[in-house]
PDB file of N, CA, C and O in Angstrom:
ATOM      1  N   MET Y1202      -3.772 -45.095 -14.121  1.00 51.00           N
ATOM      2  CA  MET Y1202      -2.826 -44.319 -14.651  1.00 51.00           C
ATOM      3  C   MET Y1202      -2.153 -43.382 -13.762  1.00 51.00           C
ATOM      4  O   MET Y1202      -2.719 -42.326 -13.034  1.00 51.00           O
ATOM      5  N   SER Y1203      -1.080 -43.862 -13.300  1.00 61.00           N
ATOM      6  CA  SER Y1203      -0.244 -42.966 -12.311  1.00 61.00           C
ATOM      7  C   SER Y1203       1.043 -42.076 -13.115  1.00 61.00           C
ATOM      8  O   SER Y1203       1.229 -42.113 -13.943  1.00 61.00           O
ATOM      9  N   GLY Y1204       1.078 -40.926 -12.333  1.00 69.00           N
ATOM     10  CA  GLY Y1204       1.870 -39.842 -12.745  1.00 69.00           C
ATOM     11  C   GLY Y1204       1.533 -38.863 -13.678  1.00 69.00           C
ATOM     12  O   GLY Y1204       0.089 -38.732 -13.769  1.00 69.00           O
ATOM     13  N   TYR Y1205       2.321 -37.967 -14.171  1.00 69.00           N
ATOM     14  CA  TYR Y1205       1.943 -36.869 -15.100  1.00 69.00           C
ATOM     15  C   TYR Y1205       2.017 -37.038 -16.481  1.00 69.00           C
ATOM     16  O   TYR Y1205       3.063 -38.050 -16.745  1.00 69.00           O
ATOM     17  N   ILE Y1206       1.263 -36.526 -17.277  1.00 78.00           N
ATOM     18  CA  ILE Y1206       1.587 -36.613 -18.678  1.00 78.00           C
ATOM     19  C   ILE Y1206       2.759 -35.715 -19.215  1.00 78.00           C
ATOM     20  O   ILE Y1206       2.756 -34.717 -18.073  1.00 78.00           O
ATOM     21  N   PRO Y1207       3.150 -35.726 -20.057  1.00 80.00           N
ATOM     22  CA  PRO Y1207       4.206 -34.815 -20.468  1.00 80.00           C
ATOM     23  C   PRO Y1207       4.059 -33.191 -20.437  1.00 80.00           C
ATOM     24  O   PRO Y1207       4.928 -32.683 -19.900  1.00 80.00           O
ATOM     25  N   ASP Y1208       2.871 -32.855 -20.862  1.00 85.00           N
ATOM     26  CA  ASP Y1208       2.518 -31.286 -20.822  1.00 85.00           C
ATOM     27  C   ASP Y1208       2.491 -30.867 -19.238  1.00 85.00           C
ATOM     28  O   ASP Y1208       2.831 -29.903 -19.014  1.00 85.00           O
ATOM     29  N   GLU Y1209       1.969 -31.729 -18.338  1.00 86.00           N
ATOM     30  CA  GLU Y1209       1.812 -31.484 -17.110  1.00 86.00           C
ATOM     31  C   GLU Y1209       3.217 -31.374 -16.429  1.00 86.00           C
ATOM     32  O   GLU Y1209       3.629 -30.444 -15.671  1.00 86.00           O
ATOM     33  N   MET Y1210       4.004 -32.444 -16.846  1.00 85.00           N
ATOM     34  CA  MET Y1210       5.468 -32.389 -16.314  1.00 85.00           C
ATOM     35  C   MET Y1210       6.195 -31.091 -16.535  1.00 85.00           C
ATOM     36  O   MET Y1210       6.828 -30.520 -16.042  1.00 85.00           O
ATOM     37  N   LEU Y1211       6.001 -30.629 -17.862  1.00 87.00           N
ATOM     38  CA  LEU Y1211       6.439 -29.399 -18.538  1.00 87.00           C
ATOM     39  C   LEU Y1211       6.155 -28.195 -17.675  1.00 87.00           C
ATOM     40  O   LEU Y1211       6.904 -27.337 -17.454  1.00 87.00           O
ATOM     41  N   GLN Y1212       4.764 -28.329 -17.422  1.00 88.00           N
ATOM     42  CA  GLN Y1212       3.954 -27.121 -16.884  1.00 88.00           C
ATOM     43  C   GLN Y1212       4.543 -26.956 -15.519  1.00 88.00           C
ATOM     44  O   GLN Y1212       4.977 -25.966 -14.836  1.00 88.00           O
ATOM     45  N   ARG Y1213       4.833 -28.035 -14.657  1.00 86.00           N
ATOM     46  CA  ARG Y1213       5.231 -28.037 -13.447  1.00 86.00           C
ATOM     47  C   ARG Y1213       6.840 -27.455 -13.475  1.00 86.00           C
ATOM     48  O   ARG Y1213       7.236 -26.662 -12.289  1.00 86.00           O
ATOM     49  N   GLN Y1214       7.445 -27.908 -14.367  1.00 86.00           N
ATOM     50  CA  GLN Y1214       8.746 -27.745 -14.419  1.00 86.00           C
ATOM     51  C   GLN Y1214       9.196 -26.142 -14.646  1.00 86.00           C
ATOM     52  O   GLN Y1214       9.912 -25.456 -14.171  1.00 86.00           O
ATOM     53  N   TRP Y1215       8.244 -25.479 -15.527  1.00 85.00           N
ATOM     54  CA  TRP Y1215       8.220 -24.346 -16.013  1.00 85.00           C
ATOM     55  C   TRP Y1215       7.866 -23.389 -14.574  1.00 85.00           C
ATOM     56  O   TRP Y1215       8.583 -22.345 -14.506  1.00 85.00           O
ATOM     57  N   LEU Y1216       6.925 -23.884 -13.961  1.00 83.00           N
ATOM     58  CA  LEU Y1216       6.392 -23.042 -12.724  1.00 83.00           C
ATOM     59  C   LEU Y1216       7.529 -23.128 -11.638  1.00 83.00           C
ATOM     60  O   LEU Y1216       7.772 -21.963 -11.095  1.00 83.00           O
ATOM     61  N   LYS Y1217       8.049 -24.409 -11.598  1.00 83.00           N
ATOM     62  CA  LYS Y1217       9.162 -24.403 -10.454  1.00 83.00           C
ATOM     63  C   LYS Y1217      10.451 -23.432 -10.922  1.00 83.00           C
ATOM     64  O   LYS Y1217      11.085 -22.918 -10.041  1.00 83.00           O
ATOM     65  N   ASP Y1218      10.693 -23.314 -12.245  1.00 81.00           N
ATOM     66  CA  ASP Y1218      11.680 -22.360 -12.692  1.00 81.00           C
ATOM     67  C   ASP Y1218      11.578 -20.981 -12.433  1.00 81.00           C
ATOM     68  O   ASP Y1218      12.501 -20.216 -12.350  1.00 81.00           O
ATOM     69  N   GLN Y1219      10.402 -20.559 -12.493  1.00 79.00           N
ATOM     70  CA  GLN Y1219       9.972 -19.210 -12.219  1.00 79.00           C
ATOM     71  C   GLN Y1219      10.073 -18.664 -11.008  1.00 79.00           C
ATOM     72  O   GLN Y1219      10.362 -17.311 -10.564  1.00 79.00           O
ATOM     73  N   GLU Y1220      10.091 -19.562  -9.983  1.00 76.00           N
ATOM     74  CA  GLU Y1220      10.373 -19.137  -8.624  1.00 76.00           C
ATOM     75  C   GLU Y1220      11.847 -18.714  -8.421  1.00 76.00           C
ATOM     76  O   GLU Y1220      12.724 -19.253  -8.723  1.00 76.00           O
ATOM     77  N   LEU Y1221      11.959 -17.512  -7.710  1.00 71.00           N
ATOM     78  CA  LEU Y1221      13.422 -16.838  -7.550  1.00 71.00           C
ATOM     79  C   LEU Y1221      13.901 -17.538  -6.223  1.00 71.00           C
ATOM     80  O   LEU Y1221      13.332 -17.775  -5.078  1.00 71.00           O
ATOM     81  N   CYS Y1222      15.159 -18.100  -6.373  1.00 71.00           N
ATOM     82  CA  CYS Y1222      16.036 -18.290  -5.104  1.00 71.00           C
ATOM     83  C   CYS Y1222      16.415 -17.057  -4.434  1.00 71.00           C
ATOM     84  O   CYS Y1222      16.367 -16.050  -4.843  1.00 71.00           O
ATOM     85  N   LEU Y1223      16.936 -17.361  -3.300  1.00 70.00           N
ATOM     86  CA  LEU Y1223      17.565 -16.300  -2.466  1.00 70.00           C
ATOM     87  C   LEU Y1223      18.669 -15.559  -3.096  1.00 70.00           C
ATOM     88  O   LEU Y1223      18.910 -14.461  -2.836  1.00 70.00           O
ATOM     89  N   TRP Y1224      19.536 -16.118  -3.796  1.00 71.00           N
ATOM     90  CA  TRP Y1224      20.828 -15.545  -4.410  1.00 71.00           C
ATOM     91  C   TRP Y1224      20.332 -14.836  -5.800  1.00 71.00           C
ATOM     92  O   TRP Y1224      21.294 -14.198  -6.374  1.00 71.00           O
ATOM     93  N   GLU Y1225      19.109 -15.036  -6.352  1.00 69.00           N
ATOM     94  CA  GLU Y1225      18.815 -14.398  -7.612  1.00 69.00           C
ATOM     95  C   GLU Y1225      18.244 -13.033  -7.304  1.00 69.00           C
ATOM     96  O   GLU Y1225      17.509 -12.701  -6.438  1.00 69.00           O
ATOM     97  N   PRO Y1226      18.733 -12.222  -8.116  1.00 70.00           N
ATOM     98  CA  PRO Y1226      18.366 -10.622  -7.953  1.00 70.00           C
ATOM     99  C   PRO Y1226      16.925 -10.522  -8.328  1.00 70.00           C
ATOM    100  O   PRO Y1226      16.518 -11.198  -9.284  1.00 70.00           O
ATOM    101  N   GLY Y1227      15.816  -9.889  -7.633  1.00 69.00           N
ATOM    102  CA  GLY Y1227      14.511  -9.719  -8.249  1.00 69.00           C
ATOM    103  C   GLY Y1227      14.245  -8.589  -8.942  1.00 69.00           C
ATOM    104  O   GLY Y1227      15.281  -7.873  -9.346  1.00 69.00           O
ATOM    105  N   LEU Y1228      13.093  -8.187  -9.316  1.00 68.00           N
ATOM    106  CA  LEU Y1228      13.206  -7.003 -10.074  1.00 68.00           C
ATOM    107  C   LEU Y1228      13.178  -5.801  -9.355  1.00 68.00           C
ATOM    108  O   LEU Y1228      12.640  -5.728  -8.274  1.00 68.00           O
ATOM    109  N   GLN Y1229      14.087  -4.822  -9.723  1.00 74.00           N
ATOM    110  CA  GLN Y1229      14.130  -3.539  -9.270  1.00 74.00           C
ATOM    111  C   GLN Y1229      12.914  -2.803  -9.101  1.00 74.00           C
ATOM    112  O   GLN Y1229      12.172  -2.427 -10.461  1.00 74.00           O
ATOM    113  N   ALA Y1230      12.619  -2.180  -8.088  1.00 75.00           N
ATOM    114  CA  ALA Y1230      11.385  -1.285  -8.069  1.00 75.00           C
ATOM    115  C   ALA Y1230      11.521  -0.088  -8.535  1.00 75.00           C
ATOM    116  O   ALA Y1230      12.862   0.601  -8.713  1.00 75.00           O
ATOM    117  N   LYS Y1231      10.799   0.326  -9.536  1.00 82.00           N
ATOM    118  CA  LYS Y1231      10.750   1.892 -10.259  1.00 82.00           C
ATOM    119  C   LYS Y1231      10.611   2.837  -9.200  1.00 82.00           C
ATOM    120  O   LYS Y1231      10.175   2.573  -7.957  1.00 82.00           O
ATOM    121  N   PRO Y1232      11.140   3.986  -9.220  1.00 87.00           N
ATOM    122  CA  PRO Y1232      11.088   5.115  -8.451  1.00 87.00           C
ATOM    123  C   PRO Y1232       9.753   5.514  -8.566  1.00 87.00           C
ATOM    124  O   PRO Y1232       9.107   5.818  -9.777  1.00 87.00           O
ATOM    125  N   PRO Y1233       8.933   5.931  -7.373  1.00 85.00           N
ATOM    126  CA  PRO Y1233       7.529   6.398  -7.473  1.00 85.00           C
ATOM    127  C   PRO Y1233       7.348   7.737  -8.224  1.00 85.00           C
ATOM    128  O   PRO Y1233       8.417   8.576  -8.190  1.00 85.00           O
ATOM    129  N   GLY Y1234       6.422   7.933  -9.048  1.00 89.00           N
ATOM    130  CA  GLY Y1234       6.056   9.234  -9.782  1.00 89.00           C
ATOM    131  C   GLY Y1234       5.665  10.215  -8.995  1.00 89.00           C
ATOM    132  O   GLY Y1234       5.327  10.007  -7.728  1.00 89.00           O
ATOM    133  N   PRO Y1235       5.626  11.435  -9.555  1.00 90.00           N
ATOM    134  CA  PRO Y1235       5.060  12.563  -8.628  1.00 90.00           C
ATOM    135  C   PRO Y1235       3.694  12.374  -7.970  1.00 90.00           C
ATOM    136  O   PRO Y1235       3.615  13.002  -6.745  1.00 90.00           O
ATOM    137  N   ILE Y1236       2.795  11.751  -8.611  1.00 88.00           N
ATOM    138  CA  ILE Y1236       1.395  11.794  -7.870  1.00 88.00           C
ATOM    139  C   ILE Y1236       1.592  10.746  -6.697  1.00 88.00           C
ATOM    140  O   ILE Y1236       0.725  11.002  -5.594  1.00 88.00           O
ATOM    141  N   ILE Y1237       2.248   9.401  -6.748  1.00 85.00           N
ATOM    142  CA  ILE Y1237       2.583   8.639  -5.802  1.00 85.00           C
ATOM    143  C   ILE Y1237       3.160   9.452  -4.692  1.00 85.00           C
ATOM    144  O   ILE Y1237       2.814   9.221  -3.385  1.00 85.00           O
ATOM    145  N   LYS Y1238       4.280  10.147  -5.001  1.00 84.00           N
ATOM    146  CA  LYS Y1238       5.103  10.826  -3.884  1.00 84.00           C
ATOM    147  C   LYS Y1238       4.293  11.772  -3.219  1.00 84.00           C
ATOM    148  O   LYS Y1238       4.081  11.775  -1.988  1.00 84.00           O
ATOM    149  N   PHE Y1239       3.280  12.518  -3.856  1.00 85.00           N
ATOM    150  CA  PHE Y1239       2.279  13.632  -3.104  1.00 85.00           C
ATOM    151  C   PHE Y1239       1.426  12.761  -2.268  1.00 85.00           C
ATOM    152  O   PHE Y1239       1.404  13.241  -0.989  1.00 85.00           O
ATOM    153  N   TRP Y1240       0.765  11.764  -2.774  1.00 83.00           N
ATOM    154  CA  TRP Y1240      -0.373  10.916  -1.908  1.00 83.00           C
ATOM    155  C   TRP Y1240       0.577  10.225  -0.733  1.00 83.00           C
ATOM    156  O   TRP Y1240      -0.122  10.149   0.488  1.00 83.00           O
ATOM    157  N   ALA Y1241       1.681   9.740  -0.952  1.00 81.00           N
ATOM    158  CA  ALA Y1241       2.497   9.253   0.219  1.00 81.00           C
ATOM    159  C   ALA Y1241       2.704  10.351   1.187  1.00 81.00           C
ATOM    160  O   ALA Y1241       2.736   9.850   2.672  1.00 81.00           O
ATOM    161  N   GLY Y1242       3.137  11.415   0.931  1.00 77.00           N
ATOM    162  CA  GLY Y1242       3.204  12.358   2.034  1.00 77.00           C
ATOM    163  C   GLY Y1242       2.359  13.472   2.355  1.00 77.00           C
ATOM    164  O   GLY Y1242       2.280  14.336   3.218  1.00 77.00           O
ATOM    165  N   PHE Y1243       1.071  13.007   1.851  1.00 73.00           N
ATOM    166  CA  PHE Y1243      -0.162  14.004   2.174  1.00 73.00           C
ATOM    167  C   PHE Y1243      -0.763  13.934   3.485  1.00 73.00           C
ATOM    168  O   PHE Y1243      -0.973  15.285   4.126  1.00 73.00           O
ATOM    169  N   MET Y1244      -0.711  12.875   4.184  1.00 66.00           N
ATOM    170  CA  MET Y1244      -1.255  12.874   5.502  1.00 66.00           C
ATOM    171  C   MET Y1244      -0.147  12.819   6.704  1.00 66.00           C
ATOM    172  O   MET Y1244      -0.328  12.921   7.856  1.00 66.00           O
ATOM    173  N   GLU Y1245       0.981  13.233   6.403  1.00 71.00           N
ATOM    174  CA  GLU Y1245       2.055  13.218   7.319  1.00 71.00           C
ATOM    175  C   GLU Y1245       1.828  14.509   8.142  1.00 71.00           C
ATOM    176  O   GLU Y1245       1.631  15.726   7.529  1.00 71.00           O
ATOM    177  N   PRO Y1246       1.975  14.614   9.346  1.00 67.00           N
ATOM    178  CA  PRO Y1246       1.629  15.879  10.323  1.00 67.00           C
ATOM    179  C   PRO Y1246       2.705  16.729   9.860  1.00 67.00           C
ATOM    180  O   PRO Y1246       2.181  18.289   9.972  1.00 67.00           O
ATOM    181  N   LYS Y1247       3.786  16.863   9.331  1.00 63.00           N
ATOM    182  CA  LYS Y1247       4.668  17.984   8.778  1.00 63.00           C
ATOM    183  C   LYS Y1247       4.371  18.728   7.504  1.00 63.00           C
ATOM    184  O   LYS Y1247       4.645  19.647   7.297  1.00 63.00           O
ATOM    185  N   SER Y1248       3.390  18.055   6.857  1.00 50.00           N
ATOM    186  CA  SER Y1248       2.990  18.334   5.411  1.00 50.00           C
ATOM    187  C   SER Y1248       1.729  19.364   5.574  1.00 50.00           C
ATOM    188  O   SER Y1248       1.686  20.274   4.690  1.00 50.00           O
ATOM    189  N   LEU Y1249       1.009  19.459   6.596  1.00 51.00           N
ATOM    190  CA  LEU Y1249      -0.286  20.175   6.740  1.00 51.00           C
ATOM    191  C   LEU Y1249      -0.361  20.756   7.963  1.00 51.00           C
ATOM    192  O   LEU Y1249       0.108  20.138   9.153  1.00 51.00           O
ATOM    193  N   PRO Y1250      -0.681  22.101   8.304  1.00 62.00           N
ATOM    194  CA  PRO Y1250      -0.745  22.935   9.506  1.00 62.00           C
ATOM    195  C   PRO Y1250      -2.189  22.485  10.154  1.00 62.00           C
ATOM    196  O   PRO Y1250      -3.173  23.143  10.153  1.00 62.00           O
ATOM    197  N   PHE Y1251      -1.717  21.240  10.805  1.00 57.00           N
ATOM    198  CA  PHE Y1251      -2.924  20.776  11.612  1.00 57.00           C
ATOM    199  C   PHE Y1251      -3.662  21.517  12.708  1.00 57.00           C
ATOM    200  O   PHE Y1251      -4.918  21.722  12.942  1.00 57.00           O
ATOM    201  N   GLY Y1252      -2.536  22.009  13.344  1.00 57.00           N
ATOM    202  CA  GLY Y1252      -2.802  22.994  14.699  1.00 57.00           C
ATOM    203  C   GLY Y1252      -3.706  24.293  14.359  1.00 57.00           C
ATOM    204  O   GLY Y1252      -3.968  24.693  15.200  1.00 57.00           O
ATOM    205  N   SER Y1253      -3.590  24.772  13.199  1.00 65.00           N
ATOM    206  CA  SER Y1253      -4.206  26.084  12.823  1.00 65.00           C
ATOM    207  C   SER Y1253      -5.739  26.006  12.912  1.00 65.00           C
ATOM    208  O   SER Y1253      -6.290  27.163  12.886  1.00 65.00           O
ATOM    209  N   VAL Y1254      -6.308  24.955  13.009  1.00 68.00           N
ATOM    210  CA  VAL Y1254      -7.772  24.834  12.869  1.00 68.00           C
ATOM    211  C   VAL Y1254      -8.316  25.171  14.509  1.00 68.00           C
ATOM    212  O   VAL Y1254      -7.991  24.552  15.075  1.00 68.00           O
ATOM    213  N   GLU Y1255      -9.064  26.232  14.407  1.00 72.00           N
ATOM    214  CA  GLU Y1255      -9.704  26.556  15.979  1.00 72.00           C
ATOM    215  C   GLU Y1255     -11.235  25.933  15.957  1.00 72.00           C
ATOM    216  O   GLU Y1255     -11.797  26.400  15.136  1.00 72.00           O
ATOM    217  N   LEU Y1256     -11.327  25.305  17.002  1.00 75.00           N
ATOM    218  CA  LEU Y1256     -12.738  24.682  17.098  1.00 75.00           C
ATOM    219  C   LEU Y1256     -13.581  25.762  18.065  1.00 75.00           C
ATOM    220  O   LEU Y1256     -13.082  26.131  19.142  1.00 75.00           O
ATOM    221  N   LYS Y1257     -14.932  25.917  17.705  1.00 80.00           N
ATOM    222  CA  LYS Y1257     -15.849  26.702  18.751  1.00 80.00           C
ATOM    223  C   LYS Y1257     -16.083  25.774  19.699  1.00 80.00           C
ATOM    224  O   LYS Y1257     -16.335  24.461  19.792  1.00 80.00           O
ATOM    225  N   PRO Y1258     -16.180  26.347  21.082  1.00 79.00           N
ATOM    226  CA  PRO Y1258     -16.686  25.585  22.080  1.00 79.00           C
ATOM    227  C   PRO Y1258     -18.277  25.114  22.099  1.00 79.00           C
ATOM    228  O   PRO Y1258     -18.941  25.807  21.375  1.00 79.00           O
ATOM    229  N   LYS Y1259     -18.440  23.962  22.394  1.00 82.00           N
ATOM    230  CA  LYS Y1259     -19.899  23.275  22.209  1.00 82.00           C
ATOM    231  C   LYS Y1259     -20.855  24.210  23.110  1.00 82.00           C
ATOM    232  O   LYS Y1259     -20.347  24.407  24.377  1.00 82.00           O
ATOM    233  N   LEU Y1260     -21.748  24.227  22.717  1.00 83.00           N
ATOM    234  CA  LEU Y1260     -23.009  25.054  23.522  1.00 83.00           C
ATOM    235  C   LEU Y1260     -23.992  23.828  23.682  1.00 83.00           C
ATOM    236  O   LEU Y1260     -24.502  23.166  22.972  1.00 83.00           O
ATOM    237  N   PHE Y1261     -24.449  23.617  25.032  1.00 85.00           N
ATOM    238  CA  PHE Y1261     -25.487  22.901  25.434  1.00 85.00           C
ATOM    239  C   PHE Y1261     -26.629  23.619  25.944  1.00 85.00           C
ATOM    240  O   PHE Y1261     -26.523  24.656  26.393  1.00 85.00           O
ATOM    241  N   PRO Y1262     -27.892  23.008  26.121  1.00 86.00           N
ATOM    242  CA  PRO Y1262     -28.970  23.758  26.408  1.00 86.00           C
ATOM    243  C   PRO Y1262     -28.845  24.010  27.999  1.00 86.00           C
ATOM    244  O   PRO Y1262     -28.205  23.447  28.695  1.00 86.00           O
ATOM    245  N   GLY Y1263     -29.032  25.271  28.266  1.00 84.00           N
ATOM    246  CA  GLY Y1263     -28.932  25.846  29.657  1.00 84.00           C
ATOM    247  C   GLY Y1263     -27.786  26.491  29.863  1.00 84.00           C
ATOM    248  O   GLY Y1263     -27.488  27.415  31.193  1.00 84.00           O
ATOM    249  N   TYR Y1264     -26.814  26.533  28.921  1.00 83.00           N
ATOM    250  CA  TYR Y1264     -25.484  27.393  29.079  1.00 83.00           C
ATOM    251  C   TYR Y1264     -25.827  28.864  28.906  1.00 83.00           C
ATOM    252  O   TYR Y1264     -26.798  29.392  27.901  1.00 83.00           O
ATOM    253  N   THR Y1265     -25.274  29.828  29.607  1.00 84.00           N
ATOM    254  CA  THR Y1265     -25.341  31.101  29.072  1.00 84.00           C
ATOM    255  C   THR Y1265     -24.546  31.771  28.667  1.00 84.00           C
ATOM    256  O   THR Y1265     -23.045  31.731  28.758  1.00 84.00           O
ATOM    257  N   ILE Y1266     -24.337  32.611  27.590  1.00 81.00           N
ATOM    258  CA  ILE Y1266     -23.420  33.266  26.863  1.00 81.00           C
ATOM    259  C   ILE Y1266     -23.084  34.561  27.190  1.00 81.00           C
ATOM    260  O   ILE Y1266     -23.911  35.273  27.219  1.00 81.00           O
ATOM    261  N   LEU Y1267     -21.738  34.750  27.615  1.00 80.00           N
ATOM    262  CA  LEU Y1267     -21.337  35.957  28.408  1.00 80.00           C
ATOM    263  C   LEU Y1267     -20.396  36.534  27.410  1.00 80.00           C
ATOM    264  O   LEU Y1267     -19.454  35.958  26.926  1.00 80.00           O
ATOM    265  N   GLU Y1268     -20.724  37.660  27.116  1.00 73.00           N
ATOM    266  CA  GLU Y1268     -19.893  38.606  26.048  1.00 73.00           C
ATOM    267  C   GLU Y1268     -19.216  39.907  26.615  1.00 73.00           C
ATOM    268  O   GLU Y1268     -19.944  40.420  27.373  1.00 73.00           O
TER     269      GLU Y1268
END
């Protein structure tokens, strides 16, 4: 038995019809909500004062502390 049964032909045609062509408009993206906006900008350097953290110098055995 060669070929497709009618149901398979309908399924294949339906799937082919679901593909968007280049000239068809796609779904427009929803604007991001406040939580998504927050997390999107959370790690940007301008959003947090990264330079304000001061690290203590490392101490190794044998170092003398002068005050």
